[in-house]
Amino acid sequence: MHNIRKFVAPEIIFGDGAIELLGRYAVNFGANRVFVVTDAGIAQTGLLARTLDILDQAGVEAVVYDRVSPNPRDQEVMAGADSYQQSGCDVIVALGGGSPMDCAKGICVVSANHENILEFEGVDKVRVPGPPLICIPTTAGSSADVSQFAIINHTRERVKVAIISKTVVPDVALIDPRTTLTMDRNLTVYTGVDALVHAIEAYVSTASSALTDLHALEAVRLIRCFLPQVVEHPNDIHLREQVMLASLEAGLAFSNASLGAVHAMAHSLGGLLDLPHGECNALLLDHVMAFNYVSVPERYDRIGEIFGVRSTGLGEKERCAALVRAIRTFKEQLGIRPGLAGRGVHRRDVGELARKALADPCMVTNPRRPQLQDLEAIYEEAF
Ligand SMILES: [Fe+2]
């Protein structure tokens, strides 16, 4: 049975102008009134106004919920579910990056199951599917618009909780690269690196399959090629489209193959210090690769190949070192400064960070089984 694999995905509409189809999809779902989950940043870009306009033209009323912070919190989900229930809405639209989309998924779960969102932590804990969910991603990285993951901040414990369930796969993803033109340089870089980490972790995951490998490797190739270019030419819609496609493929891969130690450790870091998710991943990626390499060298060599690493004649140790160097060079090229210390992380936090990371469900599919001390050592190296 261990060779049997499942692959789930929403209905995907991809391309410049995809957002224009929102009205038609809302009507197809029989919507009388939709609940739009977004954040204050998106409201300022004009994308929210455009979205409401499209719904209005289709004759669909909308109620906006924008009290979502970066790293969405359990209370925001619960307050959102209350508002949803009082609003008379029957379809949910998520507009934004990973945070509004994950919050919207949480609202779907709570409104159908009537329990605190934290009760659904883990794999397949959601019993009743929620109302129809349409996602419109405005970043190219989180892939919450296609994934069966929702990541919510458990504020009391200061840890991120992963809810992994087929019921949080959106019904429709309207993926429009034009929406990503509003991202600034930092957001472009860190969401793009998040997508790269999704692809790499899916490819080396113990739950990978032929179907997920295909998408994972293509995503790595696209990001390596186009992310540095889009940082230089942020208004080029063709480049934005390539990075959006990379994010989509990385999302299809990781949603079905799950993730690994980078995400487990990034969730712990993001939960404790409220740091941006993509940044946490970027700081840890090369250090985790150096640790994991020995467990699946041929898989990491394949990623090295895409990054231009020449491995012929090299031993395993040298190949690993060359790959780690290539990833560090790529990070430098994107202007990412290394080092946890500069981000307000303290050495006294390492024990707690490692303990929480070890318990994260993403750790289950990491190719190498770490001990607590291994994780502490990786955090230390990332200082
Ligand atoms: Fe991620």
mmCIF file of C-alpha atoms and ligand atoms in Angstrom:
data_model
loop_
_atom_site.group_PDB
_atom_site.id
_atom_site.type_symbol
_atom_site.label_atom_id
_atom_site.label_comp_id
_atom_site.label_asym_id
_atom_site.label_seq_id
_atom_site.Cartn_x
_atom_site.Cartn_y
_atom_site.Cartn_z
ATOM 1 C CA MET A 1 0.000 0.000 0.000
ATOM 2 C CA HIS A 2 2.910 2.408 0.577
ATOM 3 C CA ASN A 3 3.191 3.079 -3.170
ATOM 4 C CA ILE A 4 -0.351 4.341 -3.550
ATOM 5 C CA ARG A 5 -0.531 8.107 -3.912
ATOM 6 C CA LYS A 6 -3.388 10.595 -4.113
ATOM 7 C CA PHE A 7 -3.239 13.912 -5.999
ATOM 8 C CA VAL A 8 -5.805 16.625 -5.240
ATOM 9 C CA ALA A 9 -6.151 20.065 -6.804
ATOM 10 C CA PRO A 10 -8.853 22.698 -7.189
ATOM 11 C CA GLU A 11 -10.256 23.867 -10.493
ATOM 12 C CA ILE A 12 -7.509 26.195 -11.739
ATOM 13 C CA ILE A 13 -7.924 29.204 -14.017
ATOM 14 C CA PHE A 14 -4.485 30.603 -14.866
ATOM 15 C CA GLY A 15 -3.540 33.665 -16.879
ATOM 16 C CA ASP A 16 -3.655 37.412 -17.322
ATOM 17 C CA GLY A 17 -7.280 38.454 -16.745
ATOM 18 C CA ALA A 18 -8.332 35.381 -14.704
ATOM 19 C CA ILE A 19 -9.695 37.674 -11.971
ATOM 20 C CA GLU A 20 -12.374 38.900 -14.393
ATOM 21 C CA LEU A 21 -14.051 35.471 -14.183
ATOM 22 C CA LEU A 22 -14.861 35.898 -10.479
ATOM 23 C CA GLY A 23 -18.398 37.118 -11.115
ATOM 24 C CA ARG A 24 -19.218 34.143 -13.314
ATOM 25 C CA TYR A 25 -17.844 31.652 -10.772
ATOM 26 C CA ALA A 26 -19.683 33.283 -7.877
ATOM 27 C CA VAL A 27 -22.924 33.008 -9.863
ATOM 28 C CA ASN A 28 -22.141 29.372 -10.772
ATOM 29 C CA PHE A 29 -21.931 28.589 -7.060
ATOM 30 C CA GLY A 30 -25.376 30.146 -6.622
ATOM 31 C CA ALA A 31 -23.999 32.990 -4.524
ATOM 32 C CA ASN A 32 -26.419 35.602 -3.274
ATOM 33 C CA ARG A 33 -23.803 37.389 -1.214
ATOM 34 C CA VAL A 34 -20.081 36.616 -0.945
ATOM 35 C CA PHE A 35 -17.808 37.106 2.034
ATOM 36 C CA VAL A 36 -14.520 38.630 0.813
ATOM 37 C CA VAL A 37 -11.569 37.902 3.110
ATOM 38 C CA THR A 38 -8.606 40.196 2.488
ATOM 39 C CA ASP A 39 -6.187 42.451 4.378
ATOM 40 C CA ALA A 40 -5.650 46.186 4.741
ATOM 41 C CA GLY A 41 -2.649 46.158 2.366
ATOM 42 C CA ILE A 42 -4.688 44.700 -0.492
ATOM 43 C CA ALA A 43 -7.461 47.195 0.152
ATOM 44 C CA GLN A 44 -4.920 49.978 -0.562
ATOM 45 C CA THR A 45 -3.708 48.534 -3.874
ATOM 46 C CA GLY A 46 -7.022 48.954 -5.665
ATOM 47 C CA LEU A 47 -7.386 45.176 -6.089
ATOM 48 C CA LEU A 48 -10.207 45.020 -3.541
ATOM 49 C CA ALA A 49 -12.123 47.783 -5.339
ATOM 50 C CA ARG A 50 -11.632 45.906 -8.632
ATOM 51 C CA THR A 51 -12.889 42.666 -7.055
ATOM 52 C CA LEU A 52 -15.996 44.305 -5.610
ATOM 53 C CA ASP A 53 -16.648 45.919 -8.961
ATOM 54 C CA ILE A 54 -16.496 42.563 -10.782
ATOM 55 C CA LEU A 55 -18.923 41.054 -8.250
ATOM 56 C CA ASP A 56 -21.246 44.035 -8.530
ATOM 57 C CA GLN A 57 -21.356 43.705 -12.320
ATOM 58 C CA ALA A 58 -22.405 40.076 -11.886
ATOM 59 C CA GLY A 59 -25.188 41.185 -9.537
ATOM 60 C CA VAL A 60 -23.581 39.590 -6.479
ATOM 61 C CA GLU A 61 -23.483 41.443 -3.150
ATOM 62 C CA ALA A 62 -20.318 41.390 -1.045
ATOM 63 C CA VAL A 63 -19.319 41.806 2.593
ATOM 64 C CA VAL A 64 -15.639 42.552 3.268
ATOM 65 C CA TYR A 65 -13.643 41.116 6.178
ATOM 66 C CA ASP A 66 -10.145 42.624 6.277
ATOM 67 C CA ARG A 67 -9.072 42.151 9.906
ATOM 68 C CA VAL A 68 -6.326 39.680 8.968
ATOM 69 C CA SER A 69 -2.720 40.212 10.042
ATOM 70 C CA PRO A 70 0.385 38.694 8.457
ATOM 71 C CA ASN A 71 0.675 35.220 10.057
ATOM 72 C CA PRO A 72 -3.122 34.991 10.603
ATOM 73 C CA ARG A 73 -4.200 34.394 14.204
ATOM 74 C CA ASP A 74 -6.691 31.991 15.725
ATOM 75 C CA GLN A 75 -8.815 34.893 17.067
ATOM 76 C CA GLU A 76 -8.988 36.476 13.612
ATOM 77 C CA VAL A 77 -10.354 33.224 12.212
ATOM 78 C CA MET A 78 -12.929 32.957 15.015
ATOM 79 C CA ALA A 79 -14.016 36.599 14.631
ATOM 80 C CA GLY A 80 -14.181 36.098 10.860
ATOM 81 C CA ALA A 81 -16.354 32.988 11.262
ATOM 82 C CA ASP A 82 -18.723 35.000 13.515
ATOM 83 C CA SER A 83 -18.954 37.788 10.946
ATOM 84 C CA TYR A 84 -19.499 35.252 8.171
ATOM 85 C CA GLN A 85 -22.363 33.651 10.044
ATOM 86 C CA GLN A 86 -24.038 37.007 10.722
ATOM 87 C CA SER A 87 -23.503 38.299 7.183
ATOM 88 C CA GLY A 88 -25.958 36.072 5.347
ATOM 89 C CA CYS A 89 -23.188 35.171 2.881
ATOM 90 C CA ASP A 90 -23.073 31.791 1.146
ATOM 91 C CA VAL A 91 -19.723 31.803 -0.702
ATOM 92 C CA ILE A 92 -16.260 32.876 0.512
ATOM 93 C CA VAL A 93 -13.725 34.677 -1.681
ATOM 94 C CA ALA A 94 -10.134 35.025 -0.446
ATOM 95 C CA LEU A 95 -8.153 37.867 -2.001
ATOM 96 C CA GLY A 96 -4.510 38.309 -1.043
ATOM 97 C CA GLY A 97 -1.383 36.404 -0.083
ATOM 98 C CA GLY A 98 -1.128 33.341 2.113
ATOM 99 C CA SER A 99 -2.472 35.133 5.197
ATOM 100 C CA PRO A 100 -5.974 36.091 3.966
ATOM 101 C CA MET A 101 -6.268 32.769 2.111
ATOM 102 C CA ASP A 102 -5.359 30.715 5.181
ATOM 103 C CA CYS A 103 -7.689 32.827 7.327
ATOM 104 C CA ALA A 104 -10.503 32.247 4.790
ATOM 105 C CA LYS A 105 -9.855 28.497 4.918
ATOM 106 C CA GLY A 106 -10.074 28.679 8.695
ATOM 107 C CA ILE A 107 -13.389 30.562 8.463
ATOM 108 C CA CYS A 108 -14.739 27.830 6.139
ATOM 109 C CA VAL A 109 -13.718 25.120 8.613
ATOM 110 C CA VAL A 110 -15.150 26.840 11.701
ATOM 111 C CA SER A 111 -18.426 27.883 10.062
ATOM 112 C CA ALA A 112 -19.134 24.259 9.070
ATOM 113 C CA ASN A 113 -17.846 22.490 12.209
ATOM 114 C CA HIS A 114 -18.598 24.993 15.019
ATOM 115 C CA GLU A 115 -15.461 24.426 17.080
ATOM 116 C CA ASN A 116 -12.340 26.453 17.771
ATOM 117 C CA ILE A 117 -10.003 26.453 14.764
ATOM 118 C CA LEU A 118 -7.151 25.065 16.882
ATOM 119 C CA GLU A 119 -9.130 21.820 17.329
ATOM 120 C CA PHE A 120 -8.411 20.929 13.688
ATOM 121 C CA GLU A 121 -4.614 20.864 13.906
ATOM 122 C CA GLY A 122 -2.981 17.957 12.095
ATOM 123 C CA VAL A 123 -3.929 15.696 9.194
ATOM 124 C CA ASP A 124 -7.581 14.970 8.220
ATOM 125 C CA LYS A 125 -9.195 16.392 11.373
ATOM 126 C CA VAL A 126 -11.918 18.375 9.569
ATOM 127 C CA ARG A 127 -15.181 16.424 9.367
ATOM 128 C CA VAL A 128 -17.616 18.679 7.507
ATOM 129 C CA PRO A 129 -16.567 20.577 4.337
ATOM 130 C CA GLY A 130 -17.163 24.336 4.424
ATOM 131 C CA PRO A 131 -18.975 26.675 2.014
ATOM 132 C CA PRO A 132 -17.580 27.155 -1.525
ATOM 133 C CA LEU A 133 -14.195 28.915 -1.477
ATOM 134 C CA ILE A 134 -12.753 30.892 -4.389
ATOM 135 C CA CYS A 135 -9.131 32.021 -3.993
ATOM 136 C CA ILE A 136 -7.457 34.886 -5.831
ATOM 137 C CA PRO A 137 -3.762 34.901 -4.877
ATOM 138 C CA THR A 138 -1.939 38.245 -5.096
ATOM 139 C CA THR A 139 1.524 36.894 -4.313
ATOM 140 C CA ALA A 140 3.488 34.228 -6.190
ATOM 141 C CA GLY A 141 4.574 31.891 -3.455
ATOM 142 C CA SER A 142 2.208 30.726 -0.723
ATOM 143 C CA SER A 143 0.103 28.537 -3.065
ATOM 144 C CA ALA A 144 -2.626 28.447 -0.438
ATOM 145 C CA ASP A 145 -4.941 28.836 -3.445
ATOM 146 C CA VAL A 146 -4.224 25.251 -4.516
ATOM 147 C CA SER A 147 -3.036 23.514 -1.351
ATOM 148 C CA GLN A 148 -4.670 21.362 1.296
ATOM 149 C CA PHE A 149 -2.821 23.324 3.996
ATOM 150 C CA ALA A 150 -3.941 26.170 6.254
ATOM 151 C CA ILE A 151 -1.394 27.643 8.671
ATOM 152 C CA ILE A 152 -2.832 29.509 11.661
ATOM 153 C CA ASN A 153 -0.975 31.249 14.473
ATOM 154 C CA HIS A 154 -1.795 29.774 17.906
ATOM 155 C CA THR A 155 -1.289 33.089 19.681
ATOM 156 C CA ARG A 156 -1.266 31.815 23.263
ATOM 157 C CA GLU A 157 1.390 29.161 22.568
ATOM 158 C CA ARG A 158 3.156 31.396 20.026
ATOM 159 C CA VAL A 159 3.401 28.573 17.501
ATOM 160 C CA LYS A 160 1.966 28.044 14.049
ATOM 161 C CA VAL A 161 -0.550 25.285 13.703
ATOM 162 C CA ALA A 162 -0.852 23.326 10.428
ATOM 163 C CA ILE A 163 -4.298 22.157 9.369
ATOM 164 C CA ILE A 164 -3.936 19.631 6.548
ATOM 165 C CA SER A 165 -7.184 18.432 5.000
ATOM 166 C CA LYS A 166 -8.741 17.891 1.597
ATOM 167 C CA THR A 167 -11.634 20.059 2.829
ATOM 168 C CA VAL A 168 -9.392 23.166 2.769
ATOM 169 C CA VAL A 169 -8.499 22.752 -0.916
ATOM 170 C CA PRO A 170 -10.315 25.723 -2.485
ATOM 171 C CA ASP A 171 -13.017 24.977 -5.049
ATOM 172 C CA VAL A 172 -11.583 27.403 -7.582
ATOM 173 C CA ALA A 173 -8.233 29.201 -7.881
ATOM 174 C CA LEU A 174 -8.334 32.277 -10.109
ATOM 175 C CA ILE A 175 -4.602 32.807 -10.650
ATOM 176 C CA ASP A 176 -3.932 36.100 -12.365
ATOM 177 C CA PRO A 177 -0.266 37.181 -12.608
ATOM 178 C CA ARG A 178 -1.357 40.799 -13.056
ATOM 179 C CA THR A 179 -2.384 40.887 -9.381
ATOM 180 C CA THR A 180 1.284 40.339 -8.408
ATOM 181 C CA LEU A 181 2.494 43.560 -10.081
ATOM 182 C CA THR A 182 1.778 45.420 -6.835
ATOM 183 C CA MET A 183 4.319 43.392 -4.814
ATOM 184 C CA ASP A 184 7.397 45.307 -3.686
ATOM 185 C CA ARG A 185 10.897 43.895 -4.040
ATOM 186 C CA ASN A 186 11.032 42.255 -0.601
ATOM 187 C CA LEU A 187 7.678 40.544 -0.954
ATOM 188 C CA THR A 188 8.581 39.353 -4.474
ATOM 189 C CA VAL A 189 11.839 37.853 -3.220
ATOM 190 C CA TYR A 190 10.537 36.177 -0.090
ATOM 191 C CA THR A 191 7.334 34.779 -1.564
ATOM 192 C CA GLY A 192 9.386 33.499 -4.529
ATOM 193 C CA VAL A 193 11.837 31.778 -2.190
ATOM 194 C CA ASP A 194 8.881 30.264 -0.310
ATOM 195 C CA ALA A 195 7.809 28.701 -3.623
ATOM 196 C CA LEU A 196 11.353 27.422 -4.188
ATOM 197 C CA VAL A 197 11.348 25.809 -0.745
ATOM 198 C CA HIS A 198 7.934 24.237 -1.462
ATOM 199 C CA ALA A 199 9.346 22.680 -4.628
ATOM 200 C CA ILE A 200 12.576 21.427 -3.036
ATOM 201 C CA GLU A 201 10.864 20.034 0.076
ATOM 202 C CA ALA A 202 8.201 18.305 -2.030
ATOM 203 C CA TYR A 203 10.886 16.764 -4.243
ATOM 204 C CA VAL A 204 12.858 15.285 -1.346
ATOM 205 C CA SER A 205 9.744 14.429 0.720
ATOM 206 C CA THR A 206 9.192 10.819 1.743
ATOM 207 C CA ALA A 207 5.658 11.194 0.291
ATOM 208 C CA SER A 208 6.797 12.360 -3.162
ATOM 209 C CA SER A 209 5.498 10.646 -6.287
ATOM 210 C CA ALA A 210 5.990 10.758 -10.055
ATOM 211 C CA LEU A 211 3.186 13.316 -10.328
ATOM 212 C CA THR A 212 4.562 15.630 -7.656
ATOM 213 C CA ASP A 213 8.190 15.263 -8.896
ATOM 214 C CA LEU A 214 7.186 16.561 -12.302
ATOM 215 C CA HIS A 215 5.739 19.768 -10.880
ATOM 216 C CA ALA A 216 8.452 20.176 -8.237
ATOM 217 C CA LEU A 217 11.372 20.033 -10.672
ATOM 218 C CA GLU A 218 9.711 22.345 -13.170
ATOM 219 C CA ALA A 219 9.021 24.831 -10.355
ATOM 220 C CA VAL A 220 12.686 24.778 -9.266
ATOM 221 C CA ARG A 221 13.766 25.390 -12.866
ATOM 222 C CA LEU A 222 11.333 28.290 -13.361
ATOM 223 C CA ILE A 223 12.266 29.995 -10.088
ATOM 224 C CA ARG A 224 15.988 29.665 -10.652
ATOM 225 C CA CYS A 225 15.560 31.186 -14.101
ATOM 226 C CA PHE A 226 12.886 33.853 -13.576
ATOM 227 C CA LEU A 227 12.910 35.013 -9.936
ATOM 228 C CA PRO A 228 16.177 37.014 -10.250
ATOM 229 C CA GLN A 229 14.860 38.512 -13.508
ATOM 230 C CA VAL A 230 11.515 39.571 -12.058
ATOM 231 C CA VAL A 231 13.292 41.282 -9.162
ATOM 232 C CA GLU A 232 15.121 43.420 -11.729
ATOM 233 C CA HIS A 233 12.032 43.966 -13.929
ATOM 234 C CA PRO A 234 9.062 44.003 -11.543
ATOM 235 C CA ASN A 235 6.622 45.444 -14.106
ATOM 236 C CA ASP A 236 7.215 42.772 -16.744
ATOM 237 C CA ILE A 237 3.968 40.795 -16.878
ATOM 238 C CA HIS A 238 5.625 37.941 -18.807
ATOM 239 C CA LEU A 239 8.194 37.445 -16.039
ATOM 240 C CA ARG A 240 5.484 37.758 -13.369
ATOM 241 C CA GLU A 241 3.541 35.051 -15.194
ATOM 242 C CA GLN A 242 6.521 32.666 -15.182
ATOM 243 C CA VAL A 243 7.070 33.105 -11.440
ATOM 244 C CA MET A 244 3.320 32.707 -10.816
ATOM 245 C CA LEU A 245 3.417 29.474 -12.825
ATOM 246 C CA ALA A 246 6.396 28.324 -10.748
ATOM 247 C CA SER A 247 4.452 29.033 -7.588
ATOM 248 C CA LEU A 248 1.446 27.100 -8.912
ATOM 249 C CA GLU A 249 3.567 24.064 -9.816
ATOM 250 C CA ALA A 250 5.378 24.176 -6.478
ATOM 251 C CA GLY A 251 1.973 24.346 -4.785
ATOM 252 C CA LEU A 252 0.596 21.328 -6.625
ATOM 253 C CA ALA A 253 3.740 19.429 -5.660
ATOM 254 C CA PHE A 254 3.834 20.262 -1.957
ATOM 255 C CA SER A 255 0.097 20.095 -1.405
ATOM 256 C CA ASN A 256 0.300 16.419 -2.357
ATOM 257 C CA ALA A 257 3.820 15.444 -1.243
ATOM 258 C CA SER A 258 3.866 17.618 1.901
ATOM 259 C CA LEU A 259 6.941 19.485 3.127
ATOM 260 C CA GLY A 260 9.899 18.994 5.450
ATOM 261 C CA ALA A 261 12.243 20.423 8.046
ATOM 262 C CA VAL A 262 12.575 23.899 6.502
ATOM 263 C CA HIS A 263 8.857 24.502 6.915
ATOM 264 C CA ALA A 264 8.646 22.811 10.298
ATOM 265 C CA MET A 265 11.463 25.053 11.560
ATOM 266 C CA ALA A 266 10.074 28.135 9.794
ATOM 267 C CA HIS A 267 6.638 27.621 11.379
ATOM 268 C CA SER A 268 8.270 27.485 14.779
ATOM 269 C CA LEU A 269 10.312 30.616 14.061
ATOM 270 C CA GLY A 270 7.369 32.524 12.572
ATOM 271 C CA GLY A 271 5.106 31.551 15.463
ATOM 272 C CA LEU A 272 7.544 32.645 18.155
ATOM 273 C CA LEU A 273 8.749 35.887 16.569
ATOM 274 C CA ASP A 274 6.032 36.814 14.056
ATOM 275 C CA LEU A 275 8.620 36.980 11.219
ATOM 276 C CA PRO A 276 7.476 36.762 7.568
ATOM 277 C CA HIS A 277 7.132 33.135 6.484
ATOM 278 C CA GLY A 278 9.189 33.391 3.291
ATOM 279 C CA GLU A 279 12.024 35.079 5.167
ATOM 280 C CA CYS A 280 12.110 32.298 7.794
ATOM 281 C CA ASN A 281 12.357 29.718 4.993
ATOM 282 C CA ALA A 282 15.079 31.622 3.164
ATOM 283 C CA LEU A 283 17.229 31.820 6.299
ATOM 284 C CA LEU A 284 16.991 28.080 6.966
ATOM 285 C CA LEU A 285 16.961 26.479 3.497
ATOM 286 C CA ASP A 286 20.698 25.922 2.861
ATOM 287 C CA HIS A 287 21.327 24.776 6.433
ATOM 288 C CA VAL A 288 18.578 22.155 6.256
ATOM 289 C CA MET A 289 19.821 20.987 2.837
ATOM 290 C CA ALA A 290 23.297 20.446 4.289
ATOM 291 C CA PHE A 291 21.729 18.303 7.038
ATOM 292 C CA ASN A 292 19.330 16.353 4.784
ATOM 293 C CA TYR A 293 21.679 15.686 1.865
ATOM 294 C CA VAL A 294 23.051 12.312 3.043
ATOM 295 C CA SER A 295 19.570 10.769 3.189
ATOM 296 C CA VAL A 296 18.653 11.401 -0.492
ATOM 297 C CA PRO A 297 21.855 12.495 -2.288
ATOM 298 C CA GLU A 298 20.615 11.633 -5.791
ATOM 299 C CA ARG A 299 17.514 13.797 -5.287
ATOM 300 C CA TYR A 300 19.549 16.773 -4.068
ATOM 301 C CA ASP A 301 22.010 16.251 -6.952
ATOM 302 C CA ARG A 302 19.106 16.661 -9.373
ATOM 303 C CA ILE A 303 18.307 20.026 -7.763
ATOM 304 C CA GLY A 304 22.014 20.888 -7.906
ATOM 305 C CA GLU A 305 21.983 20.189 -11.644
ATOM 306 C CA ILE A 306 19.186 22.728 -12.113
ATOM 307 C CA PHE A 307 21.297 25.254 -10.196
ATOM 308 C CA GLY A 308 24.233 24.576 -12.509
ATOM 309 C CA VAL A 309 26.309 22.506 -10.065
ATOM 310 C CA ARG A 310 28.862 20.347 -11.929
ATOM 311 C CA SER A 311 29.098 17.194 -9.899
ATOM 312 C CA THR A 312 30.996 14.799 -12.178
ATOM 313 C CA GLY A 313 34.002 13.349 -10.409
ATOM 314 C CA LEU A 314 32.954 14.788 -7.049
ATOM 315 C CA GLY A 315 32.339 12.705 -3.938
ATOM 316 C CA GLU A 316 29.162 12.980 -1.894
ATOM 317 C CA LYS A 317 30.560 15.505 0.594
ATOM 318 C CA GLU A 318 31.863 17.761 -2.169
ATOM 319 C CA ARG A 319 28.596 17.568 -4.098
ATOM 320 C CA CYS A 320 26.680 18.558 -0.981
ATOM 321 C CA ALA A 321 29.044 21.482 -0.363
ATOM 322 C CA ALA A 322 28.715 22.620 -3.986
ATOM 323 C CA LEU A 323 24.917 22.519 -3.798
ATOM 324 C CA VAL A 324 24.816 24.481 -0.548
ATOM 325 C CA ARG A 325 27.186 27.055 -2.094
ATOM 326 C CA ALA A 326 24.949 27.368 -5.154
ATOM 327 C CA ILE A 327 21.876 28.017 -2.988
ATOM 328 C CA ARG A 328 23.772 30.629 -0.949
ATOM 329 C CA THR A 329 24.888 32.355 -4.144
ATOM 330 C CA PHE A 330 21.280 32.385 -5.343
ATOM 331 C CA LYS A 331 20.162 33.962 -2.060
ATOM 332 C CA GLU A 332 22.889 36.605 -2.383
ATOM 333 C CA GLN A 333 21.831 37.302 -5.940
ATOM 334 C CA LEU A 334 18.337 38.044 -4.593
ATOM 335 C CA GLY A 335 19.762 40.343 -1.928
ATOM 336 C CA ILE A 336 18.873 38.116 1.043
ATOM 337 C CA ARG A 337 21.067 38.804 4.050
ATOM 338 C CA PRO A 338 21.813 35.616 5.994
ATOM 339 C CA GLY A 339 21.578 35.363 9.763
ATOM 340 C CA LEU A 340 18.877 34.861 12.383
ATOM 341 C CA ALA A 341 20.673 37.206 14.790
ATOM 342 C CA GLY A 342 19.853 40.259 12.657
ATOM 343 C CA ARG A 343 16.151 39.340 12.779
ATOM 344 C CA GLY A 344 15.742 39.564 16.531
ATOM 345 C CA VAL A 345 16.249 35.858 17.258
ATOM 346 C CA HIS A 346 18.161 35.094 20.466
ATOM 347 C CA ARG A 347 20.261 32.040 21.257
ATOM 348 C CA ARG A 348 18.102 31.460 24.350
ATOM 349 C CA ASP A 349 15.149 30.802 21.980
ATOM 350 C CA VAL A 350 16.835 27.848 20.240
ATOM 351 C CA GLY A 351 15.659 25.131 22.635
ATOM 352 C CA GLU A 352 12.017 26.142 22.382
ATOM 353 C CA LEU A 353 12.243 26.650 18.608
ATOM 354 C CA ALA A 354 13.690 23.160 18.123
ATOM 355 C CA ARG A 355 11.130 21.543 20.422
ATOM 356 C CA LYS A 356 8.196 23.077 18.535
ATOM 357 C CA ALA A 357 9.714 22.328 15.115
ATOM 358 C CA LEU A 358 10.129 18.657 16.016
ATOM 359 C CA ALA A 359 6.386 18.428 16.748
ATOM 360 C CA ASP A 360 5.302 20.165 13.506
ATOM 361 C CA PRO A 361 3.433 17.848 11.077
ATOM 362 C CA CYS A 362 5.693 18.982 8.200
ATOM 363 C CA MET A 363 8.592 17.190 9.912
ATOM 364 C CA VAL A 364 6.955 13.799 9.283
ATOM 365 C CA THR A 365 7.912 13.730 5.585
ATOM 366 C CA ASN A 366 11.427 15.144 5.968
ATOM 367 C CA PRO A 367 13.877 12.724 4.305
ATOM 368 C CA ARG A 368 16.144 12.611 7.378
ATOM 369 C CA ARG A 369 14.742 11.986 10.849
ATOM 370 C CA PRO A 370 16.249 14.646 13.127
ATOM 371 C CA GLN A 371 16.840 14.520 16.862
ATOM 372 C CA LEU A 372 16.148 17.575 18.987
ATOM 373 C CA GLN A 373 19.886 18.340 19.120
ATOM 374 C CA ASP A 374 20.114 18.234 15.303
ATOM 375 C CA LEU A 375 17.466 20.936 15.018
ATOM 376 C CA GLU A 376 19.180 23.025 17.669
ATOM 377 C CA ALA A 377 22.420 22.719 15.704
ATOM 378 C CA ILE A 378 20.729 23.798 12.447
ATOM 379 C CA TYR A 379 19.228 26.886 14.140
ATOM 380 C CA GLU A 380 22.669 27.677 15.623
ATOM 381 C CA GLU A 381 24.297 27.415 12.203
ATOM 382 C CA ALA A 382 21.703 29.794 10.793
ATOM 383 C CA PHE A 383 22.643 32.542 13.283
HETATM 384 FE FE FE B 1 5.664 27.965 2.636
#
